[in-house]
Coordinates of C-alpha atoms in Angstrom, one line a residue:
X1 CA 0.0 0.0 0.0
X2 CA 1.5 3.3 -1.0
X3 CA 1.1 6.5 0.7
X4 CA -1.4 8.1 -2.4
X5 CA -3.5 4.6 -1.5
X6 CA -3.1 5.3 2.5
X7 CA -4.7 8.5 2.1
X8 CA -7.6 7.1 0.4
X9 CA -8.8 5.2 3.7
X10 CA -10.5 5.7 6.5
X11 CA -9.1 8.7 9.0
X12 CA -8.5 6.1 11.9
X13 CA -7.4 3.6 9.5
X14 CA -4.5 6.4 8.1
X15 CA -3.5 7.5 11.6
X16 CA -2.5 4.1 12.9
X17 CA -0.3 3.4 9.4
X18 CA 1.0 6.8 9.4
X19 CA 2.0 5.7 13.0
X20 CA 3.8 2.9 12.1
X21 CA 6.5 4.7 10.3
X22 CA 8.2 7.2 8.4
X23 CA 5.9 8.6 5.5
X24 CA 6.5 7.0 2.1
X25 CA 7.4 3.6 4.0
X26 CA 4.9 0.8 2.9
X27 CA 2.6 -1.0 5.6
X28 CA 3.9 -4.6 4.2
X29 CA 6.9 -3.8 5.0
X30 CA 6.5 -4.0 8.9
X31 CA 5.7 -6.6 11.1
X32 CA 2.2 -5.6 11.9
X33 CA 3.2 -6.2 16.0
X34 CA 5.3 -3.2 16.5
X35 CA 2.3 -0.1 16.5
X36 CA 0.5 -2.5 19.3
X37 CA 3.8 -3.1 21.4
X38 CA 4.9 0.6 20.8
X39 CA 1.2 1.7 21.9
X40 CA 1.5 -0.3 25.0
X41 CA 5.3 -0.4 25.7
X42 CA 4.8 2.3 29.0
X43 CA 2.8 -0.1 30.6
X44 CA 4.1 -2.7 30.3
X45 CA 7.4 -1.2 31.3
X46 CA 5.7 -0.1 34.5
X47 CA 4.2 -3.4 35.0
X48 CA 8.0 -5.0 35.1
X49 CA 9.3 -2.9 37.1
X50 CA 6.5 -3.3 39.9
X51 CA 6.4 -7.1 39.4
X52 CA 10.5 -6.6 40.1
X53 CA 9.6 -4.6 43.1
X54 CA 7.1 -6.9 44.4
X55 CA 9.4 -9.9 44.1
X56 CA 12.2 -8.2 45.4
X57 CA 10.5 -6.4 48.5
X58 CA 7.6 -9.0 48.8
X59 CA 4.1 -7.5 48.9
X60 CA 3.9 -7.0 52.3
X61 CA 5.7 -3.4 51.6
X62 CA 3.1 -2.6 49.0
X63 CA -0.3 -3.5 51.5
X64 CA 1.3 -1.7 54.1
X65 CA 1.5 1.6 52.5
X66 CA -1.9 1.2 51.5
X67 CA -3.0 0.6 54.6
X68 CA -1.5 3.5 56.6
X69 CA -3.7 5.9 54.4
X70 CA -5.8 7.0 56.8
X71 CA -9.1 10.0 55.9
X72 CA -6.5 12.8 57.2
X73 CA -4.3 12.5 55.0
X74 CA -6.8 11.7 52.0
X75 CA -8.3 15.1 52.8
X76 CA -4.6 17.0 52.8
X77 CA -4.1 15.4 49.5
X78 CA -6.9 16.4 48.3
X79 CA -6.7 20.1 49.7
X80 CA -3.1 20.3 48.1
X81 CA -4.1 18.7 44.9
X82 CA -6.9 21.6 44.7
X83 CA -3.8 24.3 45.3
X84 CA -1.7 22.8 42.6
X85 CA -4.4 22.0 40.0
X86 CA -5.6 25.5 40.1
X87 CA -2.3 27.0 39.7
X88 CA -1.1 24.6 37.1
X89 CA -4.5 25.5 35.7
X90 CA -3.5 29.2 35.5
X91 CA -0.4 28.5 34.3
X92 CA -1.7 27.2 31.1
X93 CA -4.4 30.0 30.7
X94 CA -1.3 32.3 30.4
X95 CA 0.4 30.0 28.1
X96 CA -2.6 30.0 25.7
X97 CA -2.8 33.7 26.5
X98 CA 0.6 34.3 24.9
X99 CA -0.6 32.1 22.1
X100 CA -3.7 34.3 21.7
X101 CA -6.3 31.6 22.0
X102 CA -8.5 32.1 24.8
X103 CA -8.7 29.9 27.8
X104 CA -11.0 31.3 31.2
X105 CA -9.8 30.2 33.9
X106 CA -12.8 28.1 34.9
X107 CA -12.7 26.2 32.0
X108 CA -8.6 25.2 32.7
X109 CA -9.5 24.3 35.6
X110 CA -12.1 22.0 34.7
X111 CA -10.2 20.8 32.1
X112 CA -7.1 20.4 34.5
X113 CA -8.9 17.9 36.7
X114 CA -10.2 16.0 34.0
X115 CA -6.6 15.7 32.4
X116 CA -5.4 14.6 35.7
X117 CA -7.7 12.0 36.4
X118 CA -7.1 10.5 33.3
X119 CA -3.2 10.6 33.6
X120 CA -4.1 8.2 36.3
X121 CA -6.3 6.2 35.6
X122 CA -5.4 5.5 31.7
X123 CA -1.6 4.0 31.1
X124 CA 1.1 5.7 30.4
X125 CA 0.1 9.0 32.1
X126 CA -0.1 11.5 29.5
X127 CA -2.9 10.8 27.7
X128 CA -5.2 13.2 29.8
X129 CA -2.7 16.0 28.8
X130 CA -3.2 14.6 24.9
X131 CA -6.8 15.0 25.6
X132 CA -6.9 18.2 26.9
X133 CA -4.4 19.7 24.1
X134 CA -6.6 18.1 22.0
X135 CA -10.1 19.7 23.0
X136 CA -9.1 22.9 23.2
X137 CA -7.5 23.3 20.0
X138 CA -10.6 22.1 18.5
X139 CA -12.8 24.5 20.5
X140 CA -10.9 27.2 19.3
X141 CA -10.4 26.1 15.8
X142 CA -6.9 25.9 15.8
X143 CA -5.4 22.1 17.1
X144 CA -2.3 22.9 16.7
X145 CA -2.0 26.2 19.1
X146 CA -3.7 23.9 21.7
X147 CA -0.8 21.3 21.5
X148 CA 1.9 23.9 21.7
X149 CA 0.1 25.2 24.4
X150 CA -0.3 22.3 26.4
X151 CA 3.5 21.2 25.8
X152 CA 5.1 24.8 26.7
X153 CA 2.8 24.6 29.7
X154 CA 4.1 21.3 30.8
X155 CA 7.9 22.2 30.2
X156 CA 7.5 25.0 32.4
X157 CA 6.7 23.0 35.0
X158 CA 9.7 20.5 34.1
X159 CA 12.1 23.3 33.7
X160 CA 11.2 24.7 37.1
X161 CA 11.6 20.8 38.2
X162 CA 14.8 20.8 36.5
X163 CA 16.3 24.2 38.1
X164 CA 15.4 23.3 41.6
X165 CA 16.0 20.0 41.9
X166 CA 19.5 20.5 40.5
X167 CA 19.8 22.9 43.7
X168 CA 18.4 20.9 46.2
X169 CA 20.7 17.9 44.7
X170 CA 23.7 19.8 44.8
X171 CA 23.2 21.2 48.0
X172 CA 20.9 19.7 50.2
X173 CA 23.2 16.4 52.0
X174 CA 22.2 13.5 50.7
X175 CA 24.3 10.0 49.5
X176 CA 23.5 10.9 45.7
X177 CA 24.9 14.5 46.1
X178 CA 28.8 13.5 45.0
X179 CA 27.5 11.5 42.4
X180 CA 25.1 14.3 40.8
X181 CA 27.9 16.8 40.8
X182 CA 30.2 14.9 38.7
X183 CA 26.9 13.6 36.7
X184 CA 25.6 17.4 36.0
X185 CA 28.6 19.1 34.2
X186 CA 29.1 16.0 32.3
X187 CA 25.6 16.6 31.9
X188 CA 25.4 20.2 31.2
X189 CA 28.2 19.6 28.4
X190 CA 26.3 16.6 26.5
X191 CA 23.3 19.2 26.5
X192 CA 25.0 21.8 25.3
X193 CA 26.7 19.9 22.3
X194 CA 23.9 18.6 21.3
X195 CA 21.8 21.6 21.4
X196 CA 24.7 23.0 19.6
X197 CA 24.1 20.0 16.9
X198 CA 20.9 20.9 16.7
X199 CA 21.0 24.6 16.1
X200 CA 23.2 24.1 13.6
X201 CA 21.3 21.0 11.9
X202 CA 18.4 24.1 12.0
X203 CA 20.0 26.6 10.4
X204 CA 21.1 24.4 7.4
X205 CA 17.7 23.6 7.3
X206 CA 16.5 26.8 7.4
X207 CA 19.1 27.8 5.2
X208 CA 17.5 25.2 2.1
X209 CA 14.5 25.9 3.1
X210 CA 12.9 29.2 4.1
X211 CA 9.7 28.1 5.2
X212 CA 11.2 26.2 7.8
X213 CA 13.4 28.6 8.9
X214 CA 10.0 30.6 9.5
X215 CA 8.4 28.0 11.3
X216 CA 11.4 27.7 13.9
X217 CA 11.2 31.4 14.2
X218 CA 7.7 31.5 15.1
X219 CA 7.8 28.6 17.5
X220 CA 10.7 30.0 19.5
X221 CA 8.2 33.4 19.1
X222 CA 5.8 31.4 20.6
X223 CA 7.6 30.0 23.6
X224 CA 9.3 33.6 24.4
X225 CA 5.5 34.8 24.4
X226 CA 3.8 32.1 26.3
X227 CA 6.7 31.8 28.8
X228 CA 9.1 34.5 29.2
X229 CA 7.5 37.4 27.8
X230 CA 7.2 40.3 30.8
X231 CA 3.4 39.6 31.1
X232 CA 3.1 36.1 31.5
X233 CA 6.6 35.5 32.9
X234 CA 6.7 35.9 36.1
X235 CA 2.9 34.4 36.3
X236 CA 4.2 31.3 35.0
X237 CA 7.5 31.3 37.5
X238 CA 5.2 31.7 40.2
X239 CA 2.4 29.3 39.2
X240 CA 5.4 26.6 38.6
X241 CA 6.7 27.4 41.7
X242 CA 3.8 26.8 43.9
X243 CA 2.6 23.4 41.6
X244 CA 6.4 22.2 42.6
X245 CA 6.0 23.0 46.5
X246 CA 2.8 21.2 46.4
X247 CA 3.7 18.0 45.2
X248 CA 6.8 18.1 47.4
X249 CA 4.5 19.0 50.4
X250 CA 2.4 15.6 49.2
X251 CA 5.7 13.6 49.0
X252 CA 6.3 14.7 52.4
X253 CA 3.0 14.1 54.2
X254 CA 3.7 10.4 51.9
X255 CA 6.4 10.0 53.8
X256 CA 5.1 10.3 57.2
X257 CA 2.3 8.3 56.0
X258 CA 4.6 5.6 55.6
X259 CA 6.3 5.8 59.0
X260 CA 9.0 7.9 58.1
X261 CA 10.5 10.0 60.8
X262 CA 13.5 12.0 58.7
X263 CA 13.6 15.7 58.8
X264 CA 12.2 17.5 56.0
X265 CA 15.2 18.5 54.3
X266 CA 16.7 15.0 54.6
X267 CA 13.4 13.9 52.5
X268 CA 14.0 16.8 49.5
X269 CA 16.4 14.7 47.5
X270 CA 14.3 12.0 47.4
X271 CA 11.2 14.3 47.0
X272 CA 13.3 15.5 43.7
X273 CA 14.0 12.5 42.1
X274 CA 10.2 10.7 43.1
X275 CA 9.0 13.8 41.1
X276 CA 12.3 13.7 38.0
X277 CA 11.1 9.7 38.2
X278 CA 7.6 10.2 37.6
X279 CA 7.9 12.5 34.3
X280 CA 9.1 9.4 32.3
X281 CA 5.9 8.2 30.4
X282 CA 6.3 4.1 31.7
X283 CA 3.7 3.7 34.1
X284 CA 0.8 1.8 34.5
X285 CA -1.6 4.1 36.4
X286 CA 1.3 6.4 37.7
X287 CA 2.8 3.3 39.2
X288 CA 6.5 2.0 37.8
X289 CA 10.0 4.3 38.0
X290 CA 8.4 6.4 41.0
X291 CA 8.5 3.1 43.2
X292 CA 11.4 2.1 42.0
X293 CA 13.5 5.4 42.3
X294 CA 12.1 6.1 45.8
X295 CA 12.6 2.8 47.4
X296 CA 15.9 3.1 46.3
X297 CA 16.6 6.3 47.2
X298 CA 15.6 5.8 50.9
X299 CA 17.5 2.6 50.8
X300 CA 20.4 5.0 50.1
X301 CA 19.4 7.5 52.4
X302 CA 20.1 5.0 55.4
X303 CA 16.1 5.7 55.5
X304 CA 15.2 2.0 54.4
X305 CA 13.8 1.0 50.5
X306 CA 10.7 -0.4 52.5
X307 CA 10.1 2.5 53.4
X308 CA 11.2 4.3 50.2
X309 CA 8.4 1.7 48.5
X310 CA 5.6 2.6 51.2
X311 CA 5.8 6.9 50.3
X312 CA 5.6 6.1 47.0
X313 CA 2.5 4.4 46.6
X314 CA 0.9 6.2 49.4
X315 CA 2.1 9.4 47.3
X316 CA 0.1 7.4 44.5
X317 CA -2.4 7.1 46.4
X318 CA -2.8 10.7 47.3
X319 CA -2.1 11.7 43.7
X320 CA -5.2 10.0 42.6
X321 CA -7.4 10.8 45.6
X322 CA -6.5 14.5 44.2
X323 CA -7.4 14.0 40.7
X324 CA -10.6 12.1 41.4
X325 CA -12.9 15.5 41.4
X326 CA -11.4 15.0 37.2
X327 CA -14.2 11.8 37.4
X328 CA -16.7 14.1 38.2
X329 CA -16.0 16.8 35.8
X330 CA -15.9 13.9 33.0
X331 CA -19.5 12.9 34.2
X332 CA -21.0 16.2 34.1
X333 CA -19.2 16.8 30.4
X334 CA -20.4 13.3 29.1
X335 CA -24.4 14.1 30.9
X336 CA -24.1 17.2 29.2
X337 CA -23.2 16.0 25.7
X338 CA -25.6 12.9 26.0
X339 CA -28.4 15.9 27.1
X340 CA -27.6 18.1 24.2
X341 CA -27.4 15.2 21.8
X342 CA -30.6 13.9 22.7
X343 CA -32.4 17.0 22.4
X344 CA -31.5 17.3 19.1
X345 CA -32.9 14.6 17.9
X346 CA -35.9 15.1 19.4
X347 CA -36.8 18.4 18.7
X348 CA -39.0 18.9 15.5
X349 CA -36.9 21.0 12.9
X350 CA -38.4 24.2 12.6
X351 CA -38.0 24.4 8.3
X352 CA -39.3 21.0 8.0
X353 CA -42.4 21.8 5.8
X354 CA -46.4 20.9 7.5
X355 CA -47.8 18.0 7.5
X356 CA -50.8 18.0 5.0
X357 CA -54.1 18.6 6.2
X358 CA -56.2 15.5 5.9
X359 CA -58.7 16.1 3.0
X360 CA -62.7 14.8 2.6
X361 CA -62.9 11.5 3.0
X362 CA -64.6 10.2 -0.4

């Protein structure tokens, strides 16, 4: 099948081939077993590395942290989750702001918790942010503004991730700290040669081709307007600011969840790499390199991986206890919709002609 025929089928139909590779490539010529594993490859990733967990650190670890949650600390997640959703909620509304496609705040908000829920519940855990991208591009007739939005939004909360974490790792005493400063210039220099690479992989592009010289231009227009730009800037440093501190502040109350007595500060490393852990996409509902990273970073910590293991999925439990008022907002969208539809198809069209009058009977 060439790529003229694949564009003669049906829309789902030319997604999942164009999915399966490059454009141009024929659909015979893969095994039809890759777009399925590549689909699911997140979860099941996060399924191994719990079954390792589990078999390693029995499930004893794993029932315990779920039975420590107690209603206290299911209504501090919840109250913390409502802090962070609205600011990361705010945070996007200036993103699409600097964009120039309108977002109320309401609406983000709504559409924040209904992301979030279904980060959690569906695998992989981004597939809420997909959807949210996704429906607001469309209801403001331009998809593509909605993605960028969505993905500027989400690196500015990853940046600000990023900045502080690499001060708390470097600073903050911890048994990772010698290793992360001979890991971060080593680092810093691999990023900076290859952003090097790809600037100048960019401008030869742009250089054969003008138009998308002008299309790098106005995405890096974009970014300086949604993100650093002096009305939205420091809205967004102090929105990303106050999401970070509340999903430390959840790690934390985790923690003493769990059992753990250790200071605050001796719990921020860990805190900073739960958090680094849980922004790889291989996860089956939020579970997988979070319960792996903390478990071991406790076991470093002197602070025991038992332990480690039992924050980490009471933090995953608090995480989805905070993204469950999502579930509600997706009922009320879904009555709504299945209201609207079904009023349409009831009501009598108003340009539909009379019915005839029924004449003499002969």
């Amino acid at each position: 099948m060439t790529t003229a025929t694949r564009n003669t089928t049906l829309p789902g139909a030319a997604a999942r081939t164009h999915a399966a590779g490059p454009p141009g490539a024929t659909f015979a010529a893969r095994p039809t077993v890759l777009p399925p594993l590549r689909r699911h490859l997140g979860t099941v990733t996060g399924v191994v590395i719990m079954a390792v967990l589990l078999w390693r650190m029995g499930t004893g670890v794993f029932l315990d942290g779920l039975q420590r949650v107690d209603a206290a600390a299911l209504l501090l997640g919840l109250g913390i989750g409502a802090v962070t959703t609205v600011f990361s909620a705010w945070r996007w509304a200036l993103v699409a702001r600097g964009l120039r496609i309108r977002l109320p705040l309401g609406a983000a908000v709504a559409d924040y918790y209904r992301a979030l829920f279904l980060n959690a519940a569906l695998p992989g855990g981004i597939l809420g942010d997909v959807h949210r991208a996704v429906r607001h591009g469309q209801s403001e007739g331009d998809v593509g503004r909605g993605v960028r939005a969505v993905v500027l939004e989400r690196a500015a909360g990853q940046s600000a991730l990023a900045v502080v974490g690499a001060a708390v790792l470097l600073t903050v005493p911890s048994p990772v700290r010698a290793d992360v400063r001979h890991v971060v210039p080593l680092a810093a220099l691999a990023g900076a040669g290859a952003l090097a690479v790809l600037l100048a992989l960019r401008m030869n592009r742009a250089a054969s081709a003008p138009t998308g010289g002008r299309r790098v231009r106005a995405v890096l227009a974009e970014a300086r307007q949604g993100l650093l730009s002096r009305r939205n800037g420091p809205g967004v440093a102090l929105s990303s600011l106050v999401v970070l501190a509340g999903h430390v502040a959840v790690f934390v109350v985790a923690a003493r969840v769990a059992g753990s007595g250790a200071a605050v500060l001796s719990l921020l490393p860990p805190a900073v790499l739960a958090l680094l852990a849980m922004g790889v996409p291989l996860n089956v509902g939020g579970f997988g390199p979070r319960e792996g990273v903390t478990a071991w970073a406790f076991g470093a910590a002197g602070l025991g991986a038992g332990t480690g293991l039992s924050t980490a999925v009471v933090y995953g439990v608090l995480s989805f206890v905070a993204a469950l008022p999502g579930a509600v907002v997706l009922a009320a969208r879904w009555y709504a919709g299945l209201r609207t539809r079904t009023a349409a198809t009831t009501e009598p069209r108003r340009d539909a002609a009379p019915a005839p009058a029924p004449g003499p009977v002969a």
